[in-house]
Coordinates of C-alpha atoms in Angstrom, one line a residue:
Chain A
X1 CA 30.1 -33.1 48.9
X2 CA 31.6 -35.4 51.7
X3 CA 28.1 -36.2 53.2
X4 CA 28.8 -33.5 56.5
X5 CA 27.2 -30.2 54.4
X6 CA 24.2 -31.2 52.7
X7 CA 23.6 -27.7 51.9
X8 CA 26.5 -27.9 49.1
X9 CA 25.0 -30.3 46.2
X10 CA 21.9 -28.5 46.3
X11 CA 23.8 -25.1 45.8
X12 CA 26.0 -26.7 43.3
X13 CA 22.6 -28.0 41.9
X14 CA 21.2 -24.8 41.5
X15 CA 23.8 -23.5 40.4
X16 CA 24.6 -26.2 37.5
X17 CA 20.5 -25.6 36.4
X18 CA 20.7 -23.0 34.2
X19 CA 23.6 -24.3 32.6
X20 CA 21.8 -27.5 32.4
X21 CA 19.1 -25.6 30.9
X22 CA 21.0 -23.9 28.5
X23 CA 22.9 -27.1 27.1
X24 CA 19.6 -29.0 26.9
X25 CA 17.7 -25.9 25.1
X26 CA 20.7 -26.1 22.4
X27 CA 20.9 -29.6 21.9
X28 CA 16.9 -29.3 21.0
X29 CA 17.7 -26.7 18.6
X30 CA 20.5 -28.9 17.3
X31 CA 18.1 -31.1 16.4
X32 CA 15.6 -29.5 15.0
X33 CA 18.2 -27.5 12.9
X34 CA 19.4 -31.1 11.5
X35 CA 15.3 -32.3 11.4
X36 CA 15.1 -29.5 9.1
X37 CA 18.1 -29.4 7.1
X38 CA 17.3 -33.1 6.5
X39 CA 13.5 -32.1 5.7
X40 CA 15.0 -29.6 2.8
X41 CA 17.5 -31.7 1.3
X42 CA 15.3 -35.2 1.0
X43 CA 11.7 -33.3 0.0
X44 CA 10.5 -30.0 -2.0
X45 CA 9.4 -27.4 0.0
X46 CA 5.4 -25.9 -0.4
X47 CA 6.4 -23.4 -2.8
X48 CA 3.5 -20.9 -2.0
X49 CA 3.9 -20.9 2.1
X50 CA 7.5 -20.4 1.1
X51 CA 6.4 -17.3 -0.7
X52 CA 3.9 -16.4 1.8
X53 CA 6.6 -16.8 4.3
X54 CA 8.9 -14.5 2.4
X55 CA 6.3 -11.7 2.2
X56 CA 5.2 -12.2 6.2
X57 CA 9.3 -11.6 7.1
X58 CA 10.1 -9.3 4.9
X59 CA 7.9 -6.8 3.6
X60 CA 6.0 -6.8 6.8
X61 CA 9.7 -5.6 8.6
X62 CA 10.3 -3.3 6.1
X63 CA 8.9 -0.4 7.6
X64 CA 10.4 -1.5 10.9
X65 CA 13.8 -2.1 9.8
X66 CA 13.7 1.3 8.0
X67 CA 12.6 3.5 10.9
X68 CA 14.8 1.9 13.2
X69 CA 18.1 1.7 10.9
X70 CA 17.8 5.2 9.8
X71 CA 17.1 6.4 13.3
X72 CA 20.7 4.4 13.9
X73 CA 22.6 6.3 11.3
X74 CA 21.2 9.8 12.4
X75 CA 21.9 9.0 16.1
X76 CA 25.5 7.1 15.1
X77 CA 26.7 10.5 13.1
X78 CA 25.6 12.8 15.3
X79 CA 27.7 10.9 18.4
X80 CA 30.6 10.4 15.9
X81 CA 30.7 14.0 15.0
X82 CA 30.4 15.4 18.2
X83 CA 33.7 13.0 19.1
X84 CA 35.6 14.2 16.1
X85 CA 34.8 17.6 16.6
X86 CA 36.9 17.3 20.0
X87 CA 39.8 15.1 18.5
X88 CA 40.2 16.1 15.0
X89 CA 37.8 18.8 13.4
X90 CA 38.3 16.9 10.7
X91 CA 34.8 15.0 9.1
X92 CA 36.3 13.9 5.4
X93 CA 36.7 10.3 6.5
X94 CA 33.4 10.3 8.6
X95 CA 30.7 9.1 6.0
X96 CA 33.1 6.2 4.7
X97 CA 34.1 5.3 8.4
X98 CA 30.7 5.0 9.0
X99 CA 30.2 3.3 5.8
X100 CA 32.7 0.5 6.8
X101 CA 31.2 -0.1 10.4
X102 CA 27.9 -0.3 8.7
X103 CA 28.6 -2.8 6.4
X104 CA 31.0 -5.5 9.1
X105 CA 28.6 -4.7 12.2
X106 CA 25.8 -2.4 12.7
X107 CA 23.8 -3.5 9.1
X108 CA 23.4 -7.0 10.3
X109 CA 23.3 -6.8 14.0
X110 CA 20.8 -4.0 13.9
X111 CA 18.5 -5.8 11.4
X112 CA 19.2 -9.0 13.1
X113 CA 18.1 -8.0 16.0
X114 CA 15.4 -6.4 15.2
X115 CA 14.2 -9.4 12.9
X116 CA 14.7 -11.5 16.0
X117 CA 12.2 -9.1 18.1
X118 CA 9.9 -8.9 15.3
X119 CA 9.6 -12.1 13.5
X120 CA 11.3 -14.2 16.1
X121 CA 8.4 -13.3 18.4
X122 CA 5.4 -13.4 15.5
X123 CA 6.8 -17.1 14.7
X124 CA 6.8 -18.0 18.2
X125 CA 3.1 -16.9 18.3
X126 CA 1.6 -18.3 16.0
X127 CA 3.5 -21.8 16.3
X128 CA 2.9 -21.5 20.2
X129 CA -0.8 -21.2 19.9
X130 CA -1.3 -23.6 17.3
X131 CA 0.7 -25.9 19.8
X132 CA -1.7 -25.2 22.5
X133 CA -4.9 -25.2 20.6
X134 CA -3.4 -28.7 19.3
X135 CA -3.5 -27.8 15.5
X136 CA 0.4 -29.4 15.7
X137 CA -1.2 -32.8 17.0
X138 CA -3.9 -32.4 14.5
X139 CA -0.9 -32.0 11.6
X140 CA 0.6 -35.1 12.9
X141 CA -2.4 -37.5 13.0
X142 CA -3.0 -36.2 9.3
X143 CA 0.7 -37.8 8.5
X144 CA 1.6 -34.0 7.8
X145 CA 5.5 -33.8 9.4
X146 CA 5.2 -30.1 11.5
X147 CA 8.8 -29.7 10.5
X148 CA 8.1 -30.0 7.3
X149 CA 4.7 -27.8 7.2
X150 CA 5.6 -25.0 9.9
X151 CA 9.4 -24.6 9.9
X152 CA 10.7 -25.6 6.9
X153 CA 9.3 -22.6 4.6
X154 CA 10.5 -20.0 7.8
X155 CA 13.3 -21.4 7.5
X156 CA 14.2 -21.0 3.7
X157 CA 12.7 -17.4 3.6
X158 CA 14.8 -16.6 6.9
X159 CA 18.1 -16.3 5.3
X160 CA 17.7 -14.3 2.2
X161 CA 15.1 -11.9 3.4
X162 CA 17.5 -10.8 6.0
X163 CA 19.8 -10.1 3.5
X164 CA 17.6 -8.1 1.8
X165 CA 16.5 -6.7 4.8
X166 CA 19.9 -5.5 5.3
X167 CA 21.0 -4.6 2.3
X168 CA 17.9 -2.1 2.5
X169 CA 18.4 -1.0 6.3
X170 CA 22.6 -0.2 5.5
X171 CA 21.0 2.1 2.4
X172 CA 18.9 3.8 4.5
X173 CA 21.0 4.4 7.3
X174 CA 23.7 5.7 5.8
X175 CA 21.3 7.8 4.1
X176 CA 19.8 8.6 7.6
X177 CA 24.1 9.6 8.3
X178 CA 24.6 11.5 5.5
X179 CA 20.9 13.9 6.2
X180 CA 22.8 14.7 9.8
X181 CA 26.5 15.1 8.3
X182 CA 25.3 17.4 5.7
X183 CA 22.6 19.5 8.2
X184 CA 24.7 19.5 11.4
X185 CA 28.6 19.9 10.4
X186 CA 28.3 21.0 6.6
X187 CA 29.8 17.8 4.7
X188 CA 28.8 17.6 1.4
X189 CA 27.3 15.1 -0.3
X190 CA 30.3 13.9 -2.3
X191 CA 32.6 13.9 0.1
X192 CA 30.4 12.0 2.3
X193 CA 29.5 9.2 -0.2
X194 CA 32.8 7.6 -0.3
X195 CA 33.6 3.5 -0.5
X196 CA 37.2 3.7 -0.2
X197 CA 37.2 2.1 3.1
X198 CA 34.7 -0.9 2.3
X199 CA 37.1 -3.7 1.8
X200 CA 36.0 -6.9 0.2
X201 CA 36.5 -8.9 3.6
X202 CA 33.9 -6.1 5.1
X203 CA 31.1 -7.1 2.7
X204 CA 31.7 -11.2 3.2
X205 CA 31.6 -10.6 6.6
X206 CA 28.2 -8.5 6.5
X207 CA 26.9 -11.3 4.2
X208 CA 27.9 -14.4 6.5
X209 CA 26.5 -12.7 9.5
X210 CA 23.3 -11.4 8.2
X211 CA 22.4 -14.9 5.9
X212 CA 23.1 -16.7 9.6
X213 CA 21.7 -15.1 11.6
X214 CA 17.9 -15.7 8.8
X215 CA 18.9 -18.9 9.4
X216 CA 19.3 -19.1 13.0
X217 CA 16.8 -16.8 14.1
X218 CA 13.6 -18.9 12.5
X219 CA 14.8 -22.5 13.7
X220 CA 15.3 -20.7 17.7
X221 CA 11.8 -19.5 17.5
X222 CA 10.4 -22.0 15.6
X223 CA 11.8 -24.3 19.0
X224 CA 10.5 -22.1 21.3
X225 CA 6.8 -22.3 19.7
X226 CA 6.9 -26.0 19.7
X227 CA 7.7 -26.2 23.2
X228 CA 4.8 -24.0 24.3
X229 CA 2.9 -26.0 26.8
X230 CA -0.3 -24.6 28.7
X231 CA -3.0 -22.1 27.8
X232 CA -2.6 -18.7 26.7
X233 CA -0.1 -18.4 29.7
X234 CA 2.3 -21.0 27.8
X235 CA 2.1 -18.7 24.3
X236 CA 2.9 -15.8 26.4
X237 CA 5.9 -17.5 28.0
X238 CA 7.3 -19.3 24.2
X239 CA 7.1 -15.7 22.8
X240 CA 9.7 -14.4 25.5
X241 CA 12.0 -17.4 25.2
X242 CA 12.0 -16.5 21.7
X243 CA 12.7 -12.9 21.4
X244 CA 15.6 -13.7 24.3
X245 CA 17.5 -16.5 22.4
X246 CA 16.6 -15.1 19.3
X247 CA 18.5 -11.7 20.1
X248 CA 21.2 -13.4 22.4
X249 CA 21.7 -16.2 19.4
X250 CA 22.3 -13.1 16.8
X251 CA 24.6 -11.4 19.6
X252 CA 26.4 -14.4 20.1
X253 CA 27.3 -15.5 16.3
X254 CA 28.2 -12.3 15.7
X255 CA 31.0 -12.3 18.4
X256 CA 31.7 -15.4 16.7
X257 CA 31.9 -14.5 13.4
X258 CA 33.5 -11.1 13.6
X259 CA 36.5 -12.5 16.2
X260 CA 37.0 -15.9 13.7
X261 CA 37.1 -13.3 10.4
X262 CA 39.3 -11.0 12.4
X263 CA 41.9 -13.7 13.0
X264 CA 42.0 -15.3 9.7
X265 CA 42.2 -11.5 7.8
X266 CA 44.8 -10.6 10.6
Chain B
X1 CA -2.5 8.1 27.4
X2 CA -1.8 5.5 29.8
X3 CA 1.5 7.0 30.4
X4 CA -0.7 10.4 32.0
X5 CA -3.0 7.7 33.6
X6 CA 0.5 6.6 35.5
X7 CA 1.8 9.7 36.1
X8 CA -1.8 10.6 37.7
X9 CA -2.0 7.7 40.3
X10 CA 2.0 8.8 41.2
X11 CA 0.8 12.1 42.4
X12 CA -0.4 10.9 45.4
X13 CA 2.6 8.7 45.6
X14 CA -0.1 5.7 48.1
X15 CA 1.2 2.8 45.5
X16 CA 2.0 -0.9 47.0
X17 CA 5.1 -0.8 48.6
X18 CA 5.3 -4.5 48.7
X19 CA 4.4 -5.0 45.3
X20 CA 6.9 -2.5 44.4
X21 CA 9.6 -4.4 46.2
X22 CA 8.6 -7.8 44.6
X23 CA 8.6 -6.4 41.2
X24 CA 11.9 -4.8 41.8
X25 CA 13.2 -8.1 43.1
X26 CA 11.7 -9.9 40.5
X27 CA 12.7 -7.6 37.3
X28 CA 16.4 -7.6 38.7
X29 CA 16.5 -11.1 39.6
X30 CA 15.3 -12.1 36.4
X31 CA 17.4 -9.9 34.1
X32 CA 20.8 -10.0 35.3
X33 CA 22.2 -12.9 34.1
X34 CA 20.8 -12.0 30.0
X35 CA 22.2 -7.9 31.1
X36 CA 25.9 -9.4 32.2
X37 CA 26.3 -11.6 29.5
X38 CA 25.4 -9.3 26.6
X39 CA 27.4 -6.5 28.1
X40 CA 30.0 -9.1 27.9
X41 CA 29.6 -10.1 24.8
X42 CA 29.0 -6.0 24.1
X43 CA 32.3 -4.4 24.9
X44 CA 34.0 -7.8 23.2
X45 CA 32.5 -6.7 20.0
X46 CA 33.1 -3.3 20.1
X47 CA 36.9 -3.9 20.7
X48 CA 37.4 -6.0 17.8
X49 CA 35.8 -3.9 15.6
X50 CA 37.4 -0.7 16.9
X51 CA 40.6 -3.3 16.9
X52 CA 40.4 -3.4 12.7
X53 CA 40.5 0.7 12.8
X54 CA 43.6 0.9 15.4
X55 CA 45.2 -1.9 13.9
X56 CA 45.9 0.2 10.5
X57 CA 47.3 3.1 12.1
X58 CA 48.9 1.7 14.9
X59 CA 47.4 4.0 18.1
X60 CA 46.6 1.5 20.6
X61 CA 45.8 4.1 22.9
X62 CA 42.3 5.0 21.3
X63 CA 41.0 1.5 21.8
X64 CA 39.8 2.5 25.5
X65 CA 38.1 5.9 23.9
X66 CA 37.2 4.1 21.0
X67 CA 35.3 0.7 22.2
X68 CA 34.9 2.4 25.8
X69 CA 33.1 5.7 24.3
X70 CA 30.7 3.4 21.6
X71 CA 29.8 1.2 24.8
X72 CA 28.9 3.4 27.3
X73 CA 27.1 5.9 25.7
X74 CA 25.4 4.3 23.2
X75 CA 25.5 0.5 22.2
X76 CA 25.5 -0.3 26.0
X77 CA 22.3 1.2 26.7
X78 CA 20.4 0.7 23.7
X79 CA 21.8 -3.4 22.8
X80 CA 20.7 -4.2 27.3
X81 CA 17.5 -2.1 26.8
X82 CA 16.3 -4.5 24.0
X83 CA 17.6 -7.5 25.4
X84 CA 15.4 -6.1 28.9
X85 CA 12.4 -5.4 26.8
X86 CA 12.7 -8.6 25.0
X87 CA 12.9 -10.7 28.4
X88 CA 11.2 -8.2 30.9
X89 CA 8.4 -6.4 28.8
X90 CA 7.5 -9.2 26.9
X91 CA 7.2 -11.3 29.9
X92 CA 5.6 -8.1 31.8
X93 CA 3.1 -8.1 28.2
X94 CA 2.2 -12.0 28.8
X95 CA 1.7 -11.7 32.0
X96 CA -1.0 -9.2 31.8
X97 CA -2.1 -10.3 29.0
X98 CA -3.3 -13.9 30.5
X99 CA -4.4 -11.5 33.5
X100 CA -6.5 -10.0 31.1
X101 CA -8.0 -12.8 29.0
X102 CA -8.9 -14.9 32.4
X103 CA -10.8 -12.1 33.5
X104 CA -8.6 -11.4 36.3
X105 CA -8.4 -7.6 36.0
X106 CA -12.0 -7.5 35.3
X107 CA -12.3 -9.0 39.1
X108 CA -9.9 -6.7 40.5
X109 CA -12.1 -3.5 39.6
X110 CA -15.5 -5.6 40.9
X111 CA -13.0 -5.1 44.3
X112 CA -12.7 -1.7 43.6
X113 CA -9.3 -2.0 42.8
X114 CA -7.5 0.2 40.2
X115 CA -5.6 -1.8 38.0
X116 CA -3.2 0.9 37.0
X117 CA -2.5 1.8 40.6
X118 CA -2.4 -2.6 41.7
X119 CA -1.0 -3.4 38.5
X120 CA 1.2 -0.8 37.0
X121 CA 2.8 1.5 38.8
X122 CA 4.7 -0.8 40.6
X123 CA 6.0 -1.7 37.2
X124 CA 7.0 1.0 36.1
X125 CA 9.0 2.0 39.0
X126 CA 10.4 -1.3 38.9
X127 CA 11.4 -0.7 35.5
X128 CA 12.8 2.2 35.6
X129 CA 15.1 1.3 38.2
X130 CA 16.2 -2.0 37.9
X131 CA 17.5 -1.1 33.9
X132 CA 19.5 2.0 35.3
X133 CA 20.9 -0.3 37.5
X134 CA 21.2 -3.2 35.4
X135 CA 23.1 -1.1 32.7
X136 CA 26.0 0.0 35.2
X137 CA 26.6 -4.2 36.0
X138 CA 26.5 -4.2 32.3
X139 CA 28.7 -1.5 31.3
X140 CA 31.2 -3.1 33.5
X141 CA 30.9 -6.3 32.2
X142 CA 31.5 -5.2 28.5
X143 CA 34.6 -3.2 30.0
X144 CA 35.6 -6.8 31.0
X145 CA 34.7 -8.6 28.5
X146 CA 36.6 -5.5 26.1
X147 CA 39.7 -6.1 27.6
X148 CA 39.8 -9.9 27.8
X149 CA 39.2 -9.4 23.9
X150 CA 41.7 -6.8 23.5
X151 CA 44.5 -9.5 25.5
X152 CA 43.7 -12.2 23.6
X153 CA 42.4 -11.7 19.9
X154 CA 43.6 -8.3 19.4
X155 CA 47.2 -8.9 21.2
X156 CA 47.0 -5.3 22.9
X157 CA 47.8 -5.5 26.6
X158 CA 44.6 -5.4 28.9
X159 CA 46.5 -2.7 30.7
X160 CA 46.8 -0.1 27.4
X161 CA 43.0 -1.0 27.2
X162 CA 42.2 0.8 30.4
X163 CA 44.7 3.7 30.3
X164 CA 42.9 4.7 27.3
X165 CA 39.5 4.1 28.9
X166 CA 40.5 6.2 32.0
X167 CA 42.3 9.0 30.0
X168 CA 39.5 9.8 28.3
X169 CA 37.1 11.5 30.7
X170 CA 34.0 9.3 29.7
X171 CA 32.2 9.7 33.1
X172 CA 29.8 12.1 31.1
X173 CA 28.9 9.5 28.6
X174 CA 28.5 7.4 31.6
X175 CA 25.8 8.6 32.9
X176 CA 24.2 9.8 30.1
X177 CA 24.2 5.9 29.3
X178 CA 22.4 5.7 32.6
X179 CA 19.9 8.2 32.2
X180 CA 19.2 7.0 28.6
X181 CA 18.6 3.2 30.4
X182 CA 16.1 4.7 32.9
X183 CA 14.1 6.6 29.9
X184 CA 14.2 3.7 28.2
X185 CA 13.0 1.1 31.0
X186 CA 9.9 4.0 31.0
X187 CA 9.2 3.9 27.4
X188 CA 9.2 0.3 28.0
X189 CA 7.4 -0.3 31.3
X190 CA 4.6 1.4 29.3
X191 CA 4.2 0.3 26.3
X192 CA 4.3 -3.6 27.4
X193 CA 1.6 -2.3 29.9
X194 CA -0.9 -0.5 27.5
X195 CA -0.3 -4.1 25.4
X196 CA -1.1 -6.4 27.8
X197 CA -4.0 -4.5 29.2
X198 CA -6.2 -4.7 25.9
X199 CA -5.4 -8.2 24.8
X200 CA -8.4 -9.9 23.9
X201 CA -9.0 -13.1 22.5
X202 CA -7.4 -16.0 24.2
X203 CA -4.2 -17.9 23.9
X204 CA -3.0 -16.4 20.4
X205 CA -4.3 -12.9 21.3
X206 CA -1.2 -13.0 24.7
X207 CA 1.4 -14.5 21.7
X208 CA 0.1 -11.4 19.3
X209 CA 0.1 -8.7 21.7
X210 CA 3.3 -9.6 23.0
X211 CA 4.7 -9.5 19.4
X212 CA 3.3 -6.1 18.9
X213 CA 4.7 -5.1 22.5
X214 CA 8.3 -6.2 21.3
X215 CA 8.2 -4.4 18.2
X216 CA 6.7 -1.0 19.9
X217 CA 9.1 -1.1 22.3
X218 CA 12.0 -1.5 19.8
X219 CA 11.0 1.3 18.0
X220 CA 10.3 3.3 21.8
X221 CA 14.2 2.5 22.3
X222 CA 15.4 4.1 19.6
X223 CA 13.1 6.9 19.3
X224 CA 14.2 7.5 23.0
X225 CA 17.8 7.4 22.1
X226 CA 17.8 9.8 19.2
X227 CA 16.2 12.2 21.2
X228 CA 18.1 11.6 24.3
X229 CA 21.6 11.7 22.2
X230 CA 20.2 15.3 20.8
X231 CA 19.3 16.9 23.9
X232 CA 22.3 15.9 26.1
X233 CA 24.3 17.4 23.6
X234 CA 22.9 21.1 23.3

């Protein structure tokens, strides 16, 4: 830095880039998170994209979410019983155990995750190639605000269909865990089912992180689309950035949210 | 299909050693930074949520099994494999994808060139490698990152955190973790191949096919796992 090595702003430069990067990329979605929020509070939404919105995330990741989550609670049970069996031979405890990490963690991050793969990539698409083809600059010469028409319905059906979404993908896995409990080490059923162990805090804490990260994960791709530039090379590019700060946005806030709710309830 | 189409041009193992080398480079290069952080972030969840169980009865000493065991042999792989397919395959997808729509592939068989030997065998080697590889930096990061979490939020001494990760023998899950990462980077490698070999249709046909590539290889993950976590138990 004292003029004898040149060689040292450009490798501070380099690297201070991605961190440059990374600060610019979240001030953007800053804004268009408040663009939006504005949009909602000051204008009614197009009730039947909303709806059509709804449907497109949700019932088209039903399936999804339901092979993936129950493939999760078969997988999680048979790992936890195969531990247990070498600690304690003891599998009372195992379905509400299960039960309890379901509902804090694996429900919403699982879901989350795969929402953010799923829809965070499809939004990303289909904004990113209406950005390219210019359908955006056609909305804006017509006076229609893009906000407004393109992110603002995601945006509203993001955070309750993920709840949904969850609340659907935590039945199913656990049903998924209690299949392999009752097959592989002979629990039955009723001991299995057991909701001693869900404490209120568990649920709130599910709920935050699953209604933020339908929030989040529409606005992060919704940015990513609008920033598509080039031909079909661009969209191909938006649709990564998207599924990787979609997924690394839900892994993020839920660091976030579980450390900040395990220091208040501690 | 494709998969036997891959497995046939190994057999004569004459693929690009250069282009081998620069998607190697190019996968690991890529991916590193997204594989260290959410390993970090990884092993930092998995201690504070194994914290809330230890916390009520008091045995600090399972936090290394517990957080250490859920890391390495399961949420480890399986959380960097879809963060890899999400950044590598769905940039691998795109990339042939645009190769596809411009006609570029098309040109390379006029040459006489056969795209799955040119094009993707070098990436799935590549692939396969670099997310075995990527998953140990990870796994050590979420160690990290576990006991930086378990010093300051849960107030248990980084130390305690690693006597109970060394004391408990995980070098099996280890590389079980591994081996489930270099399955997985396979199921990957080619399924984001087969999509972005048949895209058709232009700029909103790469955006769609990668969509459908993410999703498929999601699904490939964990159909992967289960499997993987049944047979390495038998």
């Amino acid at each position: 830095m004292n003029g004898k090595d040149s060689s040292e702003p450009m490798f501070i430069e380099r690297l201070g880039a991605p961190l440059g990067d990374l600060v610019r990329t979240l001030r953007e979605i800053f804004v268009l998170l408040g663009r939006t929020v504005r949009t909602v509070a000051s204008e009614r939404a197009d009730r039947r994209e909303v709806v059509r919105q709804l449907f497109d995330i949700g019932v088209e990741s039903l399936l999804f979410i339901g092979v993936t989550l129950g493939v999760l609670g078969v997988i999680s049970l048979y790992q936890g019983c195969t531990q247990l069996e070498r600690v304690l031979p003891d599998f009372s405890r195992a379905g509400a155990t299960y039960l309890a990490t379901l509902v804090r963690e694996f429900g919403p991050v699982i879901c989350g995750l795969m929402v953010a793969t799923r829809t965070g990539s499809a939004i990303a698409a289909q904004v990113g190639s209406m950005v390219v083809t210019e359908q955006v600059d056609a909305l804006r010469m017509c006076n229609t605000d893009p906000v407004r028409y393109l992110v603002v319905p995601r945006f509203l059906a993001g955070g309750p269909m993920l709840l949904m979404l969850t609340i659907i993908g935590v039945c199913i896995s656990f049903l998924g865990g209690m299949l392999t409990a009752r097959i592989g080490w002979e629990v039955p059923y009723s001991t299995y089912v057991n909701l001693t162990m869900v404490h209120s805090h568990d649920v709130v804490m599910g709920v935050l992180k699953s209604l933020s990260f339908g929030y989040a994960i529409p606005i992060i791709a919704a940015h990513a689309g609008l920033s598509a530039h080039g031909g079909s090379e661009g969209v191909g590019a938006a649709t990564t950035r998207s599924v990787v700060n979609c997924s690394f946005a839900v892994i993020v806030l839920d660091f976030v949210i579980s450390s900040s709710v395990y220091l208040v309830v501690n | 299909m494709l998969f036997l189409r891959i497995l046939r041009a190994l057999i004569p193992p004459t693929f690009d050693r250069r282009e081998t080398w620069r998607n190697l480079y190019k996968v690991g290069v890529q991916s590193y930074a997204i594989v260290a952080v959410t390993g970090f972030f990884a092993g930092a969840i998995m201690v504070i949520q194994t914290g809330d169980f230890v916390g009520r009865t008091g045995a600090t000493g399972l936090l290394g099994w517990g957080a250490g065991f859920a890391v390495l042999a399961e949420i480890g792989p399986v959380l960097i494999g879809l963060m890899f397919s999400g950044r590598v395959g769905a940039n691998n997808t795109a990339e042939l994808g645009t190769m596809a729509v411009t006609e570029q592939i098309d040109a390379l068989r006029a040459l006489a060139i056969e795209p799955i030997r040119h094009l993707v065998v070098p990436r799935f080697m590549a692939m396969m490698v670099m997310l075995g590889l990527l998953t140990c930096i990870g796994d050590l990061f979420a160690l990290f990152g576990g006991a930086l979490v378990s010093q300051w939020i849960l107030k248990v001494h980084w130390r305690v955190f690693y006597y109970g990760l060394i004391e408990s023998h995980l070098l099996h899950e280890f590389l079980v973790g591994i081996l489930k990462a270099a399955c997985f980077g396979l199921s990957i490698s080619v399924v984001s191949c087969y999509f972005g070999l048949r895209v058709t249709g232009g700029a909103s046909g790469v955006g769609r096919a990668v969509n459908q590539s993410v999703v498929a290889s999601a699904i490939g993950i964990w159909v992967v796992d289960l499997f993987l976590t049944w047979a390495t138990y038998l």
